[in-house]
Short mmCIF file of C-alpha atoms in Angstrom, two decimals:
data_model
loop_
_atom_site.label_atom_id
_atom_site.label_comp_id
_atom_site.label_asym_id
_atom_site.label_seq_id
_atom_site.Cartn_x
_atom_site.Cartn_y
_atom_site.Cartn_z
CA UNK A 1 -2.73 -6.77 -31.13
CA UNK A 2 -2.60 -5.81 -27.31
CA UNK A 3 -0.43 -7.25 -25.47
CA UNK A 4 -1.03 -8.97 -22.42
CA UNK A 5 -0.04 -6.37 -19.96
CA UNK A 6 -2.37 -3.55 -21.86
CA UNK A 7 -5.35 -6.56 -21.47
CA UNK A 8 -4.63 -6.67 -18.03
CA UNK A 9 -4.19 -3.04 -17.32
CA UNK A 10 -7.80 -2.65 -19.13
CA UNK A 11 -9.60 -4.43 -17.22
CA UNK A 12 -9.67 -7.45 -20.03
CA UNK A 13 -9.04 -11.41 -19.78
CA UNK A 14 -4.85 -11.56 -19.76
CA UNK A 15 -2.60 -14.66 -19.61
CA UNK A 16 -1.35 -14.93 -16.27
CA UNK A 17 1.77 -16.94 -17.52
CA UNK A 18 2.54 -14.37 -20.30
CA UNK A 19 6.21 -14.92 -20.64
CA UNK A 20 6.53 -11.10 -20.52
CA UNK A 21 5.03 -10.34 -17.65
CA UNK A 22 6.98 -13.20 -16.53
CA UNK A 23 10.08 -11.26 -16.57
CA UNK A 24 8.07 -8.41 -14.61
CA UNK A 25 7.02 -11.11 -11.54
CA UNK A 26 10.96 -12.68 -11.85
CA UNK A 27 11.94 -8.76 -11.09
CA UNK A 28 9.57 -8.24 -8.26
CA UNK A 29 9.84 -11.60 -6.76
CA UNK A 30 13.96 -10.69 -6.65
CA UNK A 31 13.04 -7.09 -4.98
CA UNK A 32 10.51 -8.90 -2.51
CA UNK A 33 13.21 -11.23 -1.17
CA UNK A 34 15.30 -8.45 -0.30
CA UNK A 35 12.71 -6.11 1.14
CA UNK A 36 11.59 -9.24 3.39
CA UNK A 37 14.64 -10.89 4.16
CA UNK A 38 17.67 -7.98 4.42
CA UNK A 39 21.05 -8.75 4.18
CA UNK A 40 23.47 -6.53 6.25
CA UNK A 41 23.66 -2.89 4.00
CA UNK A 42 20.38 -3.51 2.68
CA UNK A 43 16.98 -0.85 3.25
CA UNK A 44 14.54 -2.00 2.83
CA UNK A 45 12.88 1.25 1.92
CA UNK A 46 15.33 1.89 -0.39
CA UNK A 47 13.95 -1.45 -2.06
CA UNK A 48 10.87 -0.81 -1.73
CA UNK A 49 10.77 2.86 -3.64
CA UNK A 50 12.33 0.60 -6.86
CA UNK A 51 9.79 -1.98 -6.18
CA UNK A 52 6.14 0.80 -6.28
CA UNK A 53 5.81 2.69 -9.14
CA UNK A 54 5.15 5.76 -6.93
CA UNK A 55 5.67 6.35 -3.28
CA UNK A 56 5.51 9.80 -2.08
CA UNK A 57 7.46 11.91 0.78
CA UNK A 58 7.39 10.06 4.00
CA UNK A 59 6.03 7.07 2.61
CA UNK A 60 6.43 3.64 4.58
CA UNK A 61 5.79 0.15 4.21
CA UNK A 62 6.02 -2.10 6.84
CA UNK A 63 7.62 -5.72 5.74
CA UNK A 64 6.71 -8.57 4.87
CA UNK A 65 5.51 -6.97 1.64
CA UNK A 66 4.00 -9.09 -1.05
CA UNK A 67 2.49 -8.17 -4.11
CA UNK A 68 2.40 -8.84 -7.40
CA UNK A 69 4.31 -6.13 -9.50
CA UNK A 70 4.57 -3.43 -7.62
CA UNK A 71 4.70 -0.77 -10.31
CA UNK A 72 0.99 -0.53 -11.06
CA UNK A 73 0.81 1.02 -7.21
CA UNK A 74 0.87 4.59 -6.40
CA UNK A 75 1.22 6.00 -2.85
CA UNK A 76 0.63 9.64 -1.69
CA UNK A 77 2.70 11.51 1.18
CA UNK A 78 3.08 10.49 4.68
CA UNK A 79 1.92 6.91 3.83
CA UNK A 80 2.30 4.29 6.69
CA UNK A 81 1.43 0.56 5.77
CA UNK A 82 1.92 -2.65 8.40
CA UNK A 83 3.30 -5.39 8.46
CA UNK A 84 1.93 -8.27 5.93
CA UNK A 85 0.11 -6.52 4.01
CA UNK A 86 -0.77 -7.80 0.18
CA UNK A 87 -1.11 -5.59 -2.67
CA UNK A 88 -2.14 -7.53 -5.58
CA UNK A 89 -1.66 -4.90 -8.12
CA UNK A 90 -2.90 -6.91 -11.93
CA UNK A 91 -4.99 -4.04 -11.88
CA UNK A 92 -4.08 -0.02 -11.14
CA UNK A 93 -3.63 0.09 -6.78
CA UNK A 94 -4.28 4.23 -6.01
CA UNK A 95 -3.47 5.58 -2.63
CA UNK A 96 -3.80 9.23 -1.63
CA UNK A 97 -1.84 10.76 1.43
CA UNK A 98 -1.95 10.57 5.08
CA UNK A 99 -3.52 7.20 4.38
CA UNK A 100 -2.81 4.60 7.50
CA UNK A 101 -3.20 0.65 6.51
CA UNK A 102 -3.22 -1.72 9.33
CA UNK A 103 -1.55 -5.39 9.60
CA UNK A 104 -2.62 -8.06 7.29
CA UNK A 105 -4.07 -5.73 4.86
CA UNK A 106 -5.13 -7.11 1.47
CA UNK A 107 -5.64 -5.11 -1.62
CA UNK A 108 -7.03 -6.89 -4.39
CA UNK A 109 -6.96 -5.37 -7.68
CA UNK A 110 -6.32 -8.47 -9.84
CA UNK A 111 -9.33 -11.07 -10.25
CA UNK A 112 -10.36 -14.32 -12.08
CA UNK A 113 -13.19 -15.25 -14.45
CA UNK A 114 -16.39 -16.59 -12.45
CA UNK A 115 -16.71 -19.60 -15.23
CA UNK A 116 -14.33 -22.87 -14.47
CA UNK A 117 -14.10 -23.36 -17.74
CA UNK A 118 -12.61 -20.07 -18.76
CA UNK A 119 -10.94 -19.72 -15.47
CA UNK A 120 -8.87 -22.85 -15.97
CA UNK A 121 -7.20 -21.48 -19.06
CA UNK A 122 -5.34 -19.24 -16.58
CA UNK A 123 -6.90 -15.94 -17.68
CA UNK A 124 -7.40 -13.13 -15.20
CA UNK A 125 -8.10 -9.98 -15.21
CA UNK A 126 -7.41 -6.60 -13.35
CA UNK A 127 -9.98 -3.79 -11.68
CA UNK A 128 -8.31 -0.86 -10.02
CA UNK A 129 -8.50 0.23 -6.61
CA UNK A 130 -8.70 3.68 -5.30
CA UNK A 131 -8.29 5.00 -1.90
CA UNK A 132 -8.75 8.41 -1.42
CA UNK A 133 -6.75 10.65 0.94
CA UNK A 134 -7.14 10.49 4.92
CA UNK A 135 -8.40 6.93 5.17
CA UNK A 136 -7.01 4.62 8.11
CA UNK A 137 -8.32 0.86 7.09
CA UNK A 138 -8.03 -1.38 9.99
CA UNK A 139 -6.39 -4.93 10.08
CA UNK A 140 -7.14 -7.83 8.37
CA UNK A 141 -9.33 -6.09 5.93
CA UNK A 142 -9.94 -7.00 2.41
CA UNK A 143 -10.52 -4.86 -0.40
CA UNK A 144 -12.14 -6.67 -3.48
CA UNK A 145 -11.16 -5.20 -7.19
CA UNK A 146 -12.98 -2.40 -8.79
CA UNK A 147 -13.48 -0.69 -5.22
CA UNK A 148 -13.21 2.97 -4.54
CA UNK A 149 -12.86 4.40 -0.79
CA UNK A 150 -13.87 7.72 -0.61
CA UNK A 151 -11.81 10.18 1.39
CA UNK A 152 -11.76 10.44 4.94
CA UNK A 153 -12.85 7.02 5.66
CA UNK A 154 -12.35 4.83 8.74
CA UNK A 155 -12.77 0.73 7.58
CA UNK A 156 -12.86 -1.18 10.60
CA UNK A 157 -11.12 -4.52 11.09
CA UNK A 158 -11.71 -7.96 9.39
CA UNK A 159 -14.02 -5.82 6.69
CA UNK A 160 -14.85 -7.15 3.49
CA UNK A 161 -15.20 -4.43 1.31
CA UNK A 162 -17.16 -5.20 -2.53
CA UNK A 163 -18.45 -2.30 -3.30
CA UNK A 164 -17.75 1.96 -3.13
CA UNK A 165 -17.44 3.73 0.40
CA UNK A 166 -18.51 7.61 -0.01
CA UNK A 167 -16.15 9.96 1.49
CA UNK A 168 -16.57 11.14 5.15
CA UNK A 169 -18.25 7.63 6.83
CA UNK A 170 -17.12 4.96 9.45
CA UNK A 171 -17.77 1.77 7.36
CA UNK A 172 -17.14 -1.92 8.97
CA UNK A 173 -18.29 -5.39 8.32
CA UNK A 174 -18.53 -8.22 5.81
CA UNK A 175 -19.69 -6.97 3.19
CA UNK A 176 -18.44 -3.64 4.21
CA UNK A 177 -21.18 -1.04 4.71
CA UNK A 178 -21.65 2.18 6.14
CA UNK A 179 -22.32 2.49 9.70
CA UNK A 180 -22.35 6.02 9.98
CA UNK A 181 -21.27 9.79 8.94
CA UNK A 182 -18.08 11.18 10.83
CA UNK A 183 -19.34 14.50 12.03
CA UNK A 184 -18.49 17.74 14.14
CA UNK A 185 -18.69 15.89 17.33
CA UNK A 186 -16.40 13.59 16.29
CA UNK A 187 -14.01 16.55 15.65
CA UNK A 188 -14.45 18.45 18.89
CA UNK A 189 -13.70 15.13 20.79
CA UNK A 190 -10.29 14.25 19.08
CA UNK A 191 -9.65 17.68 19.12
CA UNK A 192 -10.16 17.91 22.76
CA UNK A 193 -8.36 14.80 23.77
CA UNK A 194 -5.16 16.27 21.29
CA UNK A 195 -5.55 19.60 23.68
CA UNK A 196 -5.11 17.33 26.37
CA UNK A 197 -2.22 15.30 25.17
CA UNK A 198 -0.16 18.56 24.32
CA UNK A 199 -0.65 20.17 27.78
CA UNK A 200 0.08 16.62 29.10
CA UNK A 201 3.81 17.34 26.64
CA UNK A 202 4.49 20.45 27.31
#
């Protein structure tokens, strides 16, 4: 028999209250408190690579943190996450690198059953969600489970985003779609105003 972390980790109806992953949430919930409220001699950071399963070089989160394991989430290199951001991770959360995530981000990876009658037995269930690498997702943005975001992705703020983003597109709005391909001009122009900022340094 599975247990109920395997269920939820497959996608499958879990118990929510399963006194095992109890123990998990008890272990998080104590890591949370002193990510987002530090006592003297306390990093945060240094909490916060105990609390994600992965984080990789250069890797930041901003707090308030809040999620709800913590080691279902991976994180790439030179990671940068704001402040109050929500990671609910009952399902696999999969960031790649040189991925920026604004302010009041929420990731939702962790679901429950459209039918009140099921539902109210306190089953749930977890999809993943993928974010490929070189993706900034603005603030206030909400990613529904079973979502993928392609690489090289701009989400504008306050999107809603239910389904897939291909790699390469400026996508905004509730529900999220795609308002357009990023393309050479949009290269040339960054590029130029980067020419300008280092001459501006130098």
């Amino acid at each position: 028999m599975a247990s109920q972390e395997e269920r939820m980790l497959a996608g499958k109806l879990y118990n929510v209250y399963d006194k095992d992953l109890a123990k998990k949430y008890e272990r998080k919930d104590n890591l949370l408190h002193r990510i987002n409220f530090p006592q003297a001699g306390v990093d945060p950071q240094a909490e916060l690579k105990q609390l994600i399963g992965k984080m990789g070089k250069n890797s930041y989160i901003e707090p308030p943190f809040f999620c709800d394991f913590g080691e279902n989430i991976t994180v790439g290199d030179d990671f940068y996450c704001n402040t109050n951001a929500i990671f609910l991770d009952s399902g696999k959360i999969t960031i790649g690198s040189r991925v920026l995530i604004g302010p009041r981000v929420s990731l939702f990876a962790a679901g429950h059953p459209i039918d009140a009658g099921v539902r109210n037995k306190w089953l749930g269930f977890g999809k993943p969600v993928t974010i490929g690498d070189d993706v900034w997702i603005g603030g206030s943005t909400v990613v529904n489970p079973g979502v993928t975001i392609g690489s090289n992705v701009v989400i504008g703020s306050g999107s809603v985003v239910t389904h897939d983003i291909p790699d390469n597109v400026v996508a905004v709005g509730n529900p999220c779609h795609v308002l357009r391909k990023i393309t050479e001009d949009d290269k040339q122009e960054w590029q130029a105003q980067y020419r300008d900022y280092q001459a501006d340094q130098s």
